[in-house]
XYZ file of C-alpha atoms in Angstrom:
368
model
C 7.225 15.855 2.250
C 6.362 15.334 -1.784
C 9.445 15.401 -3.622
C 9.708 15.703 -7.621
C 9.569 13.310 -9.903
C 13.078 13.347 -10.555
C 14.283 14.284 -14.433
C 16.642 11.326 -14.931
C 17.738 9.326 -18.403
C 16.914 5.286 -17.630
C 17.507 2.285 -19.571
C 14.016 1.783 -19.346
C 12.333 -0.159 -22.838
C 8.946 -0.079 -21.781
C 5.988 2.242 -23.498
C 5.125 3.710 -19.643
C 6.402 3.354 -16.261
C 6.656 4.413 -12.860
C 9.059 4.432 -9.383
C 6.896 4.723 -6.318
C 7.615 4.470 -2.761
C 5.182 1.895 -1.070
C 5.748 3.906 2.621
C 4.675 7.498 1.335
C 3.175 7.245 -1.958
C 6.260 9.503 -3.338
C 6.542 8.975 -6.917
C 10.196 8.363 -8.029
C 10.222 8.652 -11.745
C 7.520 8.654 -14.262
C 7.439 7.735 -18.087
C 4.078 8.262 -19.881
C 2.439 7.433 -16.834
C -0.923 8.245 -17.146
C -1.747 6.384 -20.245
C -4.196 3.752 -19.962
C -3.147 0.711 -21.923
C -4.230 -3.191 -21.798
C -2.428 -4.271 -18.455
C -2.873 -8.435 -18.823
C -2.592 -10.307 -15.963
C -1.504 -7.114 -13.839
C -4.994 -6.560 -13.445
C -4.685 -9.465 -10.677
C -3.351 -7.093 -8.866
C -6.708 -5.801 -8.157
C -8.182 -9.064 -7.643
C -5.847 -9.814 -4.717
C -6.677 -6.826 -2.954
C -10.221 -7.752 -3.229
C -9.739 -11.477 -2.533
C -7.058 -9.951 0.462
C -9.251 -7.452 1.722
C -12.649 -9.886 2.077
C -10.073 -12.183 4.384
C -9.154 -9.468 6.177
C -12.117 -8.398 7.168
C -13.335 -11.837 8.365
C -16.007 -11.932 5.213
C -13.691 -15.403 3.880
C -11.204 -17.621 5.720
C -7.778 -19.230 4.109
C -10.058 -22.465 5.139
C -12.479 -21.786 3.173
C -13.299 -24.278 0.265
C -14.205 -22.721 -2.826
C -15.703 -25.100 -5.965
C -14.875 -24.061 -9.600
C -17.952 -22.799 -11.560
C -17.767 -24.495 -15.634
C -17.028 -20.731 -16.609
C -13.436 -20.288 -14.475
C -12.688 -24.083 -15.599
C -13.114 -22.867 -19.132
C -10.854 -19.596 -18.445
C -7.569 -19.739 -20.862
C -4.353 -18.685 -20.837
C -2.296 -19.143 -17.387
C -3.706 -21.818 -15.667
C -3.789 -24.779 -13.140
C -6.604 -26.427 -15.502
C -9.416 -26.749 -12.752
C -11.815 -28.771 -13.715
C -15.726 -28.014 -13.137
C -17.105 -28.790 -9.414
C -13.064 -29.462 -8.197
C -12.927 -27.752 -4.665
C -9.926 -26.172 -3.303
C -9.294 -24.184 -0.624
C -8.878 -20.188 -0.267
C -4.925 -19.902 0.515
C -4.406 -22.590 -2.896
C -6.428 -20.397 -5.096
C -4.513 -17.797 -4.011
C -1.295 -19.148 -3.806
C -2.101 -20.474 -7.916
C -2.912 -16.433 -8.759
C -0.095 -15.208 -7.120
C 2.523 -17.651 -7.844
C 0.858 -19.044 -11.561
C -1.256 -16.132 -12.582
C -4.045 -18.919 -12.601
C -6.852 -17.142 -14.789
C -9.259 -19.898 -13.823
C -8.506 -19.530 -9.885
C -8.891 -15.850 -10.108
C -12.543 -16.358 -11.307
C -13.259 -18.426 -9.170
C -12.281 -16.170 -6.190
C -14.298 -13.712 -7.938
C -17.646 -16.084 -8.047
C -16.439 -16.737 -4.516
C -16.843 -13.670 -2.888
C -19.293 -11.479 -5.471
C -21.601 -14.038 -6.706
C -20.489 -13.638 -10.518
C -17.655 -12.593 -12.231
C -19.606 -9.466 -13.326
C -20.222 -8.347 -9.935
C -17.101 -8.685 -8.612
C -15.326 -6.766 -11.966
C -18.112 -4.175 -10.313
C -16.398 -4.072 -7.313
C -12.704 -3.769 -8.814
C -13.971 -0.554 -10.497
C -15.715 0.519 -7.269
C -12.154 0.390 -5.540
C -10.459 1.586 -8.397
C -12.645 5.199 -8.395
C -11.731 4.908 -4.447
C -7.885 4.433 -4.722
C -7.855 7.696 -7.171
C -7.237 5.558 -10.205
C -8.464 7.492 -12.998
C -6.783 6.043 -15.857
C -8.500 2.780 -15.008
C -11.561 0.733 -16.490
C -12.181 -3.099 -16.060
C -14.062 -5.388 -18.046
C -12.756 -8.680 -16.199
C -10.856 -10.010 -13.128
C -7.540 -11.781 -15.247
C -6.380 -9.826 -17.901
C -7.209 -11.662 -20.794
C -8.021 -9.980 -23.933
C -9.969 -12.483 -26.018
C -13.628 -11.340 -25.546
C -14.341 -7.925 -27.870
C -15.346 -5.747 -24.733
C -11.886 -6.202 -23.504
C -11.158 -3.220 -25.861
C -12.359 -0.981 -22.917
C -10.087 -2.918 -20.444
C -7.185 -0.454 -19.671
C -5.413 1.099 -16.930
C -2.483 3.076 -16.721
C 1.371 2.449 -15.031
C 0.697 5.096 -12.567
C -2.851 3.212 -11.232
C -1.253 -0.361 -10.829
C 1.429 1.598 -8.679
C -1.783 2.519 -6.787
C -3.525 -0.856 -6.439
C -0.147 -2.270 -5.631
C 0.573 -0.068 -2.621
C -2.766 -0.433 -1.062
C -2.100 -4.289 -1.148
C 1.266 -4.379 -0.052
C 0.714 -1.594 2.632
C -2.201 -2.803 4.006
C -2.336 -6.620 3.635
C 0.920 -7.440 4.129
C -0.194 -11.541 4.476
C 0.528 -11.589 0.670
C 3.801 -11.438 0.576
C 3.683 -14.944 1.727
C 2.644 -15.942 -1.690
C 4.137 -13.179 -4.208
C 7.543 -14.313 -2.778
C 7.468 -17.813 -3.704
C 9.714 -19.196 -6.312
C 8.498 -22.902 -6.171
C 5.653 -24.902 -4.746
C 2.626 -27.309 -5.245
C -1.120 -27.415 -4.886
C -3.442 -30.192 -4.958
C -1.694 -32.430 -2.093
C 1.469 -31.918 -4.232
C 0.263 -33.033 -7.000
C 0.404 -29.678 -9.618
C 3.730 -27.703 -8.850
C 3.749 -24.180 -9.349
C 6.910 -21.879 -10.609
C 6.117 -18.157 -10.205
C 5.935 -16.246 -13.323
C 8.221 -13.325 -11.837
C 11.833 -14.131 -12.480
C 12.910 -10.987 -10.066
C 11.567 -13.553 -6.854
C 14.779 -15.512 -7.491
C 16.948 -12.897 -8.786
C 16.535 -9.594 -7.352
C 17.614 -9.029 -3.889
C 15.295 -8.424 -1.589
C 12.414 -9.323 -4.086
C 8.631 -8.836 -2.711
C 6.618 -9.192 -5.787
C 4.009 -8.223 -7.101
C 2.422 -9.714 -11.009
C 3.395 -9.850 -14.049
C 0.949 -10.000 -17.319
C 1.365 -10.620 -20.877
C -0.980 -11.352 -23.959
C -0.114 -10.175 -27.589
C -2.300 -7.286 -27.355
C -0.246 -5.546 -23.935
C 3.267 -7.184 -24.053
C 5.055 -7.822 -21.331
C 4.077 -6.096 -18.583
C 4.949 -6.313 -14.437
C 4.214 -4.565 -11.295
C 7.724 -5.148 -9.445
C 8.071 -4.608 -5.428
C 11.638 -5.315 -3.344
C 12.559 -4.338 -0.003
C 15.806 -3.199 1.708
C 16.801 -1.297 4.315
C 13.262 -0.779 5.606
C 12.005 0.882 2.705
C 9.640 -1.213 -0.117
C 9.920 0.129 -3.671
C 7.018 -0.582 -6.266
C 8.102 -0.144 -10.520
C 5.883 -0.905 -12.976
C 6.809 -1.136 -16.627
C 3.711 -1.757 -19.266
C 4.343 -3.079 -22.821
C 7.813 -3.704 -23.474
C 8.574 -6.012 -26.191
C 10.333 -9.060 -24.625
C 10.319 -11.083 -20.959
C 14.182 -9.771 -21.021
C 13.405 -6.134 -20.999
C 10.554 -6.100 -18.755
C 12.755 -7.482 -15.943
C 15.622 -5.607 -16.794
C 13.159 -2.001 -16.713
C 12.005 -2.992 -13.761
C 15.481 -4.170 -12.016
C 16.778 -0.382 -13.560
C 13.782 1.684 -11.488
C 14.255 -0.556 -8.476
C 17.925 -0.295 -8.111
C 18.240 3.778 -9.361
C 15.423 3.839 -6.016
C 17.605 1.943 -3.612
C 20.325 3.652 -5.234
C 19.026 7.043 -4.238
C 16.924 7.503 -1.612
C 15.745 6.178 2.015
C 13.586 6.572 4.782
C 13.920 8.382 7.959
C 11.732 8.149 10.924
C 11.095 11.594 12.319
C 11.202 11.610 16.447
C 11.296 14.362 19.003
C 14.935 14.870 20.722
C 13.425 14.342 24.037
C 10.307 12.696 25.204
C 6.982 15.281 25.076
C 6.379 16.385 28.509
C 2.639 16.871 29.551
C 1.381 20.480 28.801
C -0.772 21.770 32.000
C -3.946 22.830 31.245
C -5.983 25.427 33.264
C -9.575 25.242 33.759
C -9.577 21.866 32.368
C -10.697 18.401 34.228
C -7.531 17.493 34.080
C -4.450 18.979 35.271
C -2.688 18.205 31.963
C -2.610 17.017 28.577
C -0.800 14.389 26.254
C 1.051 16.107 23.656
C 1.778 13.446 20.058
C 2.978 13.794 17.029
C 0.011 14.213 14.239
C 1.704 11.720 12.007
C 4.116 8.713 12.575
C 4.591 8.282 8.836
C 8.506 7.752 7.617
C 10.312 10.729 5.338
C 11.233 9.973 2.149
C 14.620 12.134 1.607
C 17.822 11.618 -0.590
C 20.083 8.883 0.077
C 23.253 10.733 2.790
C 21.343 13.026 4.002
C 19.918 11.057 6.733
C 23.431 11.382 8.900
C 22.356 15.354 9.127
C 18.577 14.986 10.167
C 18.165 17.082 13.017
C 14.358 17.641 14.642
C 13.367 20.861 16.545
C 10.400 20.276 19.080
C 7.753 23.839 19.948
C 5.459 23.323 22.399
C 2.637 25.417 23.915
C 3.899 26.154 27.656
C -0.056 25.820 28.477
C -3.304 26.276 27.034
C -6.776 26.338 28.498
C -9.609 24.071 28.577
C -11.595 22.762 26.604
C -9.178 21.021 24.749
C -10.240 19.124 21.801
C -8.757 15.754 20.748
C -6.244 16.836 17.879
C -5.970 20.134 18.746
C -2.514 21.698 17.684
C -0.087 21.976 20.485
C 3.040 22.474 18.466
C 5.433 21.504 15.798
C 7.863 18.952 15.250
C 10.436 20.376 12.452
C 12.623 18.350 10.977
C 15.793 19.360 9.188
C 18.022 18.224 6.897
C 21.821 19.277 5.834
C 20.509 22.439 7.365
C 16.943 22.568 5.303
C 13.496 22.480 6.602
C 12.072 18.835 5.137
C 9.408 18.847 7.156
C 6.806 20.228 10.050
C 4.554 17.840 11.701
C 1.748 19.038 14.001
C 1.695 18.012 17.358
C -1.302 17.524 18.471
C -3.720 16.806 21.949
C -4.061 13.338 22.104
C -7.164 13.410 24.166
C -9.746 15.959 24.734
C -9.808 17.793 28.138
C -13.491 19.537 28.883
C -13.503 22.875 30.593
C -14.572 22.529 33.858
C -18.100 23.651 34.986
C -19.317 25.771 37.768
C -20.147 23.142 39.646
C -17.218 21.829 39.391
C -15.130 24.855 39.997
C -17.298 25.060 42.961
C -16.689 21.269 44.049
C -12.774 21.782 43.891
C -12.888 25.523 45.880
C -14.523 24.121 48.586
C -12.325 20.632 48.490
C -9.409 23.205 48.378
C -11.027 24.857 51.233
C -11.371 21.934 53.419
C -7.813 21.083 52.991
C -6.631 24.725 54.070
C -8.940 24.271 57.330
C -7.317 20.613 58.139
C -3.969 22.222 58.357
């Protein structure tokens, strides 16, 4: 169920912002969200879920070694200084972004898997128009602002909450880096301290980046867990380190504060639903959707769920064909109606066939 963007006063000191709920997408709260403004090193955001999606999809291995180019040695700003032709493997030059916001590392994950830096910002606005971020237009893969053409590098709070859901949601292997405090690369030679103070000192802490040049601020795309439900807030261009944890620590905690999630399930198990004329005698009846509820904190004591089901239906049966409906209720309101659904197709049965089983039916009448 969508809920409203709720009309709430925060001690937020940021120019935009936004609450959003990694499970459903459900925005929270919203403060100039739409706005696109110079994100900094948030932008690795999106070059994680690149870097995260090529792994998972068997393109690059953790193993795999990847040599700096002379143009990510020569990358400023955060860094684990890289020198041309030094080789490290994928999980360091991740674990350097994640933890160190390593400008040089993220280019050379871009070269990695795109062939160029070019290419690969190519790609980051391919998946940007696909996530539905329309506030959003890169010019590089880190965030820094010291080339002219990163005038036209912007993106807005409301499309890092995007690029930071699809990452957390569906590559969950990252959190094994965003939630480091401390560690080392190089054989344990460089150490690393991650530039997200909330790791240490927000309870249940997930991630995500933070960014800053003079030209954005401070800026941070903030995710925690508790309770089973993951909270992403984003805060863009506040004016000190101070108030762009503090923002995000106020959106996070007002979200933990208020709200929850709430698995919707039948009251009894979903009996098969006979089917005549079909090849089979029955069918499976499932929910449509297995996705959590996103309701206000309390009233998950009074969610009650209703289950209608078809007594029968007739062949053919298609594969997601709608059956009935799951309602779900809360403090005596209707939150929510699910379709259930066929969960496999059952084909009408032929005249051949209807002849086969008449005479099989036959033959067992004449046995007796």
């Amino acid at each position: 169920m969508a809920l409203p963007v709720q009309a709430v006063s925060l001690d937020v000191p940021a120019k935009s912002g936004v609450l959003m709920d990694v499970a459903t997408g459900t925005l929270l709260y919203e403060q100039d969200a739409h706005t696109p403004l110079a994100p900094a090193s948030v932008t690795k955001v999106m070059t994680m879920l690149l870097i995260m999606e090529a792994i998972d999809s068997g393109r690059i291995s953790w193993d795999d070694t990847v040599t700096a180019s002379e143009n990510a040695a020569a990358k400023g700003g955060s860094q684990i200084f890289l020198k041309a032709g030094e080789c490290m493997t994928v999980a360091d030059m991740v674990k350097s972004i994640a933890v160190s916001s390593a400008n040089d590392c993220a280019c050379a994950m871009a070269e990695h898997i795109a062939g160029s830096e070019g290419a690969f910002v190519d790609r980051m606005n391919s998946r940007a128009k696909e996530l539905g971020m329309n506030d959003t237009h890169f010019v590089n893969c880190t965030g820094l602002d010291d080339e002219p053409e990163a005038e036209n590098h912007r993106t807005s709070a409301y499309d890092i909450a995007l690029m930071s859901r699809e990452l957390l949601k569906n590559h969950p292997d990252i959190r094994q880096f965003t939630t480091i405090w401390m560690d080392t690369v190089r054989n344990g030679a460089f150490g690393l301290t991650n530039t997200n103070k909330l790791v240490r000192f927000y309870d249940g802490a997930t991630g995500l980046k933070t960014g800053f040049t003079s030209a954005a601020g401070y800026c941070l795309s903030a995710s925690a867990q508790r309770d089973g439900m993951e909270l992403i807030a984003v805060v863009m261009h506040c004016d000190t380190s101070v108030n762009r944890f503090e923002s995000a620590k106020a959106l996070l905690s007002y979200g933990f504060a208020g709200w929850c999630l709430v698995q919707p399930e039948p009251e009894t198990a979903l009996a098969p639903i006979p089917v005549t004329m079909g090849t089979a005698e029955t069918v499976t009846p499932v929910a449509e959707s297995s996705a959590p509820l996103l309701l206000e904190k309390g009233l998950q004591k009074s969610v009650k769920c209703r289950t209608e089901l078809l007594p029968e239906t007739e062949a053919p049966v298609e594969q997601g064909q709608r059956l009935g409906t799951l309602t779900v209720e809360a403090d005596g309101n209707t939150v929510a109606e699910i379709p259930i659904v066929a969960r496999e197709a059952v084909p009408r049965l032929t005249w051949g066939q209807l002849l086969l089983r008449l005479l099989r039916a036959l033959c067992m009448v004449g046995e007796k």
